[in-house]
Short mmCIF file of the C-alpha atoms (twelve columns), coordinates in Angstrom:
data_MODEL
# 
_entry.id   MODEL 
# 
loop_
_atom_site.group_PDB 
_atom_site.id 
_atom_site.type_symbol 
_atom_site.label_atom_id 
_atom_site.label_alt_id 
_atom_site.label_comp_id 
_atom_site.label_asym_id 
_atom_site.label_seq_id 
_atom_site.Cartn_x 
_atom_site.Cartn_y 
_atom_site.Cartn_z 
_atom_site.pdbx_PDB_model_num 
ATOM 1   C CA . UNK A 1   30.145 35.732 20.581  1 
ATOM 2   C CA . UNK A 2   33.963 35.462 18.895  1 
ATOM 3   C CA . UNK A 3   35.694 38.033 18.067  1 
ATOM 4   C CA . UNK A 4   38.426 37.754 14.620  1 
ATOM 5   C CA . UNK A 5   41.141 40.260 14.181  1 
ATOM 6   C CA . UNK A 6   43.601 39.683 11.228  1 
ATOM 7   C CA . UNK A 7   46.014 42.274 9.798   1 
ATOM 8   C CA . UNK A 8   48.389 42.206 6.834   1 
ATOM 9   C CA . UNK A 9   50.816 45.058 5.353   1 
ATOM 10  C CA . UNK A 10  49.482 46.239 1.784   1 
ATOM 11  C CA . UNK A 11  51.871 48.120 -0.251  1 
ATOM 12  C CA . UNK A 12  49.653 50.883 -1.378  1 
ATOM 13  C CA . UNK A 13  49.278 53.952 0.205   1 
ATOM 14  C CA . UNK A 14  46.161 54.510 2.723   1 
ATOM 15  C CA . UNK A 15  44.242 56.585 -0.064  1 
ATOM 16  C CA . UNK A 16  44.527 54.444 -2.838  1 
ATOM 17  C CA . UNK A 17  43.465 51.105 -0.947  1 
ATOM 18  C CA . UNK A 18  40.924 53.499 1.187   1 
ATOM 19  C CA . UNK A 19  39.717 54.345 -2.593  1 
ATOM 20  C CA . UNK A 20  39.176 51.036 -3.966  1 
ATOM 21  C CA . UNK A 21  37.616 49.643 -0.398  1 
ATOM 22  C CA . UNK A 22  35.071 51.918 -1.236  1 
ATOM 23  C CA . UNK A 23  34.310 50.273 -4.158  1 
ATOM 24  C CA . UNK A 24  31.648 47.666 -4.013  1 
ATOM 25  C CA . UNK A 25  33.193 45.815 -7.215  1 
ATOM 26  C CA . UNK A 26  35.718 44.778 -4.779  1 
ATOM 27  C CA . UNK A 27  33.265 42.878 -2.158  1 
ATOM 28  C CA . UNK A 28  33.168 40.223 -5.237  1 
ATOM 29  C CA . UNK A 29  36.392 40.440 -6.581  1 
ATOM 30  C CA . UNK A 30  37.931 39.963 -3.256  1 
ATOM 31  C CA . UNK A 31  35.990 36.531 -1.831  1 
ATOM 32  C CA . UNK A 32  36.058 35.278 -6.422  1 
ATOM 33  C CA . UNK A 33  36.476 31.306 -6.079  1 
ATOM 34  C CA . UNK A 34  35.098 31.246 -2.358  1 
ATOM 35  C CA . UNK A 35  32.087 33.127 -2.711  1 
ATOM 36  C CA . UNK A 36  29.726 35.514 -4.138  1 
ATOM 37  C CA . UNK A 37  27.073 37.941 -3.370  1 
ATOM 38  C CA . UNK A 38  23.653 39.095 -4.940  1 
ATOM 39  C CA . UNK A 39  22.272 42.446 -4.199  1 
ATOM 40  C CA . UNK A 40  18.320 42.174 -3.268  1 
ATOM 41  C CA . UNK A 41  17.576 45.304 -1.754  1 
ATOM 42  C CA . UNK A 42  18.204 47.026 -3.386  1 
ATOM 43  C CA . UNK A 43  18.679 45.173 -6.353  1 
ATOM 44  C CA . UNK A 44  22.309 46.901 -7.425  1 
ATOM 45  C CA . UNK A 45  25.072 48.092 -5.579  1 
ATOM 46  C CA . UNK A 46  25.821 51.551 -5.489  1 
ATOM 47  C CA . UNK A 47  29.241 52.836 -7.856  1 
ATOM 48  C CA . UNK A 48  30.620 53.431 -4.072  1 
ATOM 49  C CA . UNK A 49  29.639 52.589 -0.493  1 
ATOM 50  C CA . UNK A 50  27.489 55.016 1.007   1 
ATOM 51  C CA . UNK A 51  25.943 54.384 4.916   1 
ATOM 52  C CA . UNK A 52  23.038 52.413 4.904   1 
ATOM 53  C CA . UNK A 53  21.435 48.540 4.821   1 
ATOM 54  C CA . UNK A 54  22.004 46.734 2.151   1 
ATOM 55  C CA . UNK A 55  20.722 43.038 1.537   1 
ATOM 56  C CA . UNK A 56  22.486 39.968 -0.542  1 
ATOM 57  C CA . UNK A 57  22.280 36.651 -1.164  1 
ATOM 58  C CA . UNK A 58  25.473 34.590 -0.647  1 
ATOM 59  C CA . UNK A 59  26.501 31.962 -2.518  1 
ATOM 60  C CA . UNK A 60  29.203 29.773 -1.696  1 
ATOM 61  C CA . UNK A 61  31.692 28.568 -4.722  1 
ATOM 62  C CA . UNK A 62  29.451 31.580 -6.897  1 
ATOM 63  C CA . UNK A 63  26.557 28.834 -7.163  1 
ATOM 64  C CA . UNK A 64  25.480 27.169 -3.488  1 
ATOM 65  C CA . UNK A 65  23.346 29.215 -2.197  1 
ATOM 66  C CA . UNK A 66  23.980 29.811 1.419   1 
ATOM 67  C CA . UNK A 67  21.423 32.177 3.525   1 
ATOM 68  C CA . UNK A 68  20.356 36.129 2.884   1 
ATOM 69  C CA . UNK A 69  22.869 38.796 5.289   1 
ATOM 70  C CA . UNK A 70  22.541 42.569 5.607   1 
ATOM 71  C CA . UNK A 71  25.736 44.043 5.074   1 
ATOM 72  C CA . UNK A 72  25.509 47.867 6.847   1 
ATOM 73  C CA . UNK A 73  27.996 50.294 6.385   1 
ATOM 74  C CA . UNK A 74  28.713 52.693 8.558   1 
ATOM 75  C CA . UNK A 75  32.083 55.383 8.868   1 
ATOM 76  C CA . UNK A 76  32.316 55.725 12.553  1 
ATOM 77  C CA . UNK A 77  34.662 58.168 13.632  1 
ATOM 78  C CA . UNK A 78  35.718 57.676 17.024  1 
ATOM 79  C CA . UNK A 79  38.944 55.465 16.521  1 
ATOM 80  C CA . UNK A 80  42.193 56.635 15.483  1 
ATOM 81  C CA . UNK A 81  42.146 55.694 11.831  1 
ATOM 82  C CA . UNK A 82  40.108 55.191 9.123   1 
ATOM 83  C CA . UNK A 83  37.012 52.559 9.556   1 
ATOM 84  C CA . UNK A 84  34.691 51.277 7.454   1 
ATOM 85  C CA . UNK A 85  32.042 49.262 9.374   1 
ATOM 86  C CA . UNK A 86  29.932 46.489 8.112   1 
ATOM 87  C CA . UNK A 87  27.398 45.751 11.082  1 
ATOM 88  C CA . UNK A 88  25.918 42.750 9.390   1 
ATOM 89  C CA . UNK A 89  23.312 39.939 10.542  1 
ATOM 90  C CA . UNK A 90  22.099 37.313 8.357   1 
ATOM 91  C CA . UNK A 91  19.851 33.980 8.224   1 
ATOM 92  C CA . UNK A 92  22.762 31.948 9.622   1 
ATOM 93  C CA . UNK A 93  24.760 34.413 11.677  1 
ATOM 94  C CA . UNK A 94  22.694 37.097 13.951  1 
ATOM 95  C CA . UNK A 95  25.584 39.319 14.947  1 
ATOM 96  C CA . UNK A 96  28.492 39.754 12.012  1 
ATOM 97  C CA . UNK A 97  30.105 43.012 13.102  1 
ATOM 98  C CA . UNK A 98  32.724 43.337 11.194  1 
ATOM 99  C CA . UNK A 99  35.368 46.426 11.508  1 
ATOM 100 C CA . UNK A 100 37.877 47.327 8.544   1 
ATOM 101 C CA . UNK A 101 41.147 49.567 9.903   1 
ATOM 102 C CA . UNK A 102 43.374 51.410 7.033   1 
ATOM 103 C CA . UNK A 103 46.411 52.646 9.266   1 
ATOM 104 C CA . UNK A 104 49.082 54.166 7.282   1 
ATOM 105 C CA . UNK A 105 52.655 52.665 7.705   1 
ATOM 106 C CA . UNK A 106 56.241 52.297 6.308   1 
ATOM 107 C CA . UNK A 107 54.966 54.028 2.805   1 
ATOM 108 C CA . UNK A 108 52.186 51.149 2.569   1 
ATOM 109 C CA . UNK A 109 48.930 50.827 4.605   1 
ATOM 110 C CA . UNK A 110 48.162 48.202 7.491   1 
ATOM 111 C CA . UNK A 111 44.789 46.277 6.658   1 
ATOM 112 C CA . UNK A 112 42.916 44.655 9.155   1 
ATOM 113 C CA . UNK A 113 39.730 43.221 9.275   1 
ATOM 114 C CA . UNK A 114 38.090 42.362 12.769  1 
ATOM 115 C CA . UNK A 115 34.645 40.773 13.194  1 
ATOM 116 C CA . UNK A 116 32.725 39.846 16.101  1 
ATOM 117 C CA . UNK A 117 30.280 36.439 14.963  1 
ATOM 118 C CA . UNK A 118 27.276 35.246 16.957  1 
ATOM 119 C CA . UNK A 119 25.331 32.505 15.707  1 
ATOM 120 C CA . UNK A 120 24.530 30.494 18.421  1 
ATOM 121 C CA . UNK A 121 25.838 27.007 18.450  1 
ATOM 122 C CA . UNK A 122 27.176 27.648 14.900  1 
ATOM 123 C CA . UNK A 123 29.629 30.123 16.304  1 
ATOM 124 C CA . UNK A 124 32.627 28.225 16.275  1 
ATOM 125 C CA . UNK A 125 32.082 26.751 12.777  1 
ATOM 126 C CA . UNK A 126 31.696 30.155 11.508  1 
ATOM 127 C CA . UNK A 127 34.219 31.612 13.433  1 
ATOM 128 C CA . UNK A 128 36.554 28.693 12.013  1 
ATOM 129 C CA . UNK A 129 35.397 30.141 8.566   1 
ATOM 130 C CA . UNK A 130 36.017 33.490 9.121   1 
ATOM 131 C CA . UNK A 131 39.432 32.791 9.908   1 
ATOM 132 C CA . UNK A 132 39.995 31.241 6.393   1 
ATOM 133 C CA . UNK A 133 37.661 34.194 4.341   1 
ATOM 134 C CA . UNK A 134 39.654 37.083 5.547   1 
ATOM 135 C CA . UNK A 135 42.612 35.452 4.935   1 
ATOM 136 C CA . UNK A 136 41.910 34.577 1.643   1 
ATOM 137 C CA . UNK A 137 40.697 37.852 1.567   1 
ATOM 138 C CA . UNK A 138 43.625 39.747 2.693   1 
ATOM 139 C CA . UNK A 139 45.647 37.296 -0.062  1 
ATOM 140 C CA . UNK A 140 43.842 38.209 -2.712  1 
ATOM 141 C CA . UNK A 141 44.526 42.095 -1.384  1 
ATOM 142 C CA . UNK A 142 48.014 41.887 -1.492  1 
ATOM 143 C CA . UNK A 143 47.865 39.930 -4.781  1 
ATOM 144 C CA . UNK A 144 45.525 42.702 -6.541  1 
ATOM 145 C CA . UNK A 145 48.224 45.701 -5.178  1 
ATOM 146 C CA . UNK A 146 50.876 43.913 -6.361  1 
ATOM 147 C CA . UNK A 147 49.137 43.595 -9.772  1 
ATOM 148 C CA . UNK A 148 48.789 47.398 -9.749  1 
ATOM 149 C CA . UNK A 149 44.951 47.070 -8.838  1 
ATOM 150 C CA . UNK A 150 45.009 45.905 -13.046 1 
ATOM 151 C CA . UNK A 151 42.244 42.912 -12.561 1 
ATOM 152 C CA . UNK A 152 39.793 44.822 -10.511 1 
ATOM 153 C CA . UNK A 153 40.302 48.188 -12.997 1 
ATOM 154 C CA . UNK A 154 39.503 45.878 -15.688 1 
ATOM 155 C CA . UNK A 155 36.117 44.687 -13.959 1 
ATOM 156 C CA . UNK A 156 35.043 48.262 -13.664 1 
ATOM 157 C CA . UNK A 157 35.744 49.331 -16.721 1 
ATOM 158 C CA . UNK A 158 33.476 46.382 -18.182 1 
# 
């Protein structure tokens, strides 16, 4: 097991980012280029993350497909901000526990994702990958603040 934790300063206030985190457009919008995924069960995502198990296919450029996770969501309370939980497993990864922290600071929020990987002898691979997702992922949140959160309203409003 490896544990991930990456943080970058957004400049949106906790609510607002909080807000759109709960929106499962975002999952896609987020990883766009790197990767995609398919709701299966069920078969559509609900208009906002609720606690429960929810299964996807991922696809890797939006077309390779790569293996079947469960992405949970859970809202534990017992840390000092706000979390949103995803305590995932999947056909290539068993454990992907991955923790999202909103914290607010300086008139902006702190982001950080951390994940804890177990997939055997693929750890390190993954954990390698990981590394360059949630970066990308954290890019493409600062880029989609700074654009006034314009590209993903767009993509719900479609």
């Amino acid at each position: 097991m490896r544990t991930l934790k990456i943080s970058t300063y957004l400049a949106a206030d906790l609510e607002t980012v909080k807000s759109y985190l709960m929106t499962p457009a975002l999952l896609n919008y987020l990883v766009a280029g790197l990767m995609k995924f398919h709701p299966i069960e069920p078969n559509f995502f609900p208009s906002k993350w609720v606690e429960g198990k929810f299964s996807v296919k991922m696809f890797a450029f939006h077309f390779l497909p790569i293996g079947k996770q469960i992405v949970g969501i859970e809202f534990p309370q017992k840390f000092d901000h706000w979390v949103l939980r995803d305590n995932g497993s999947g056909s290539i990864a068993k454990t992907w526990d991955h923790l999202i922290f909103l914290e607010s600071k300086g008139g902006g929020t702190r982001y950080t994702d951390e994940v804890s990987i177990d997939a055997g002898l693929f750890t390190l691979p993954i954990y390698i990958y990981a590394f360059i997702f949630y970066s990308y992922r954290q890019m493409r949140w600062r880029k989609l603040v700074n654009l006034n959160f314009r590209p993903l309203n767009d993509q719900l409003i479609e």
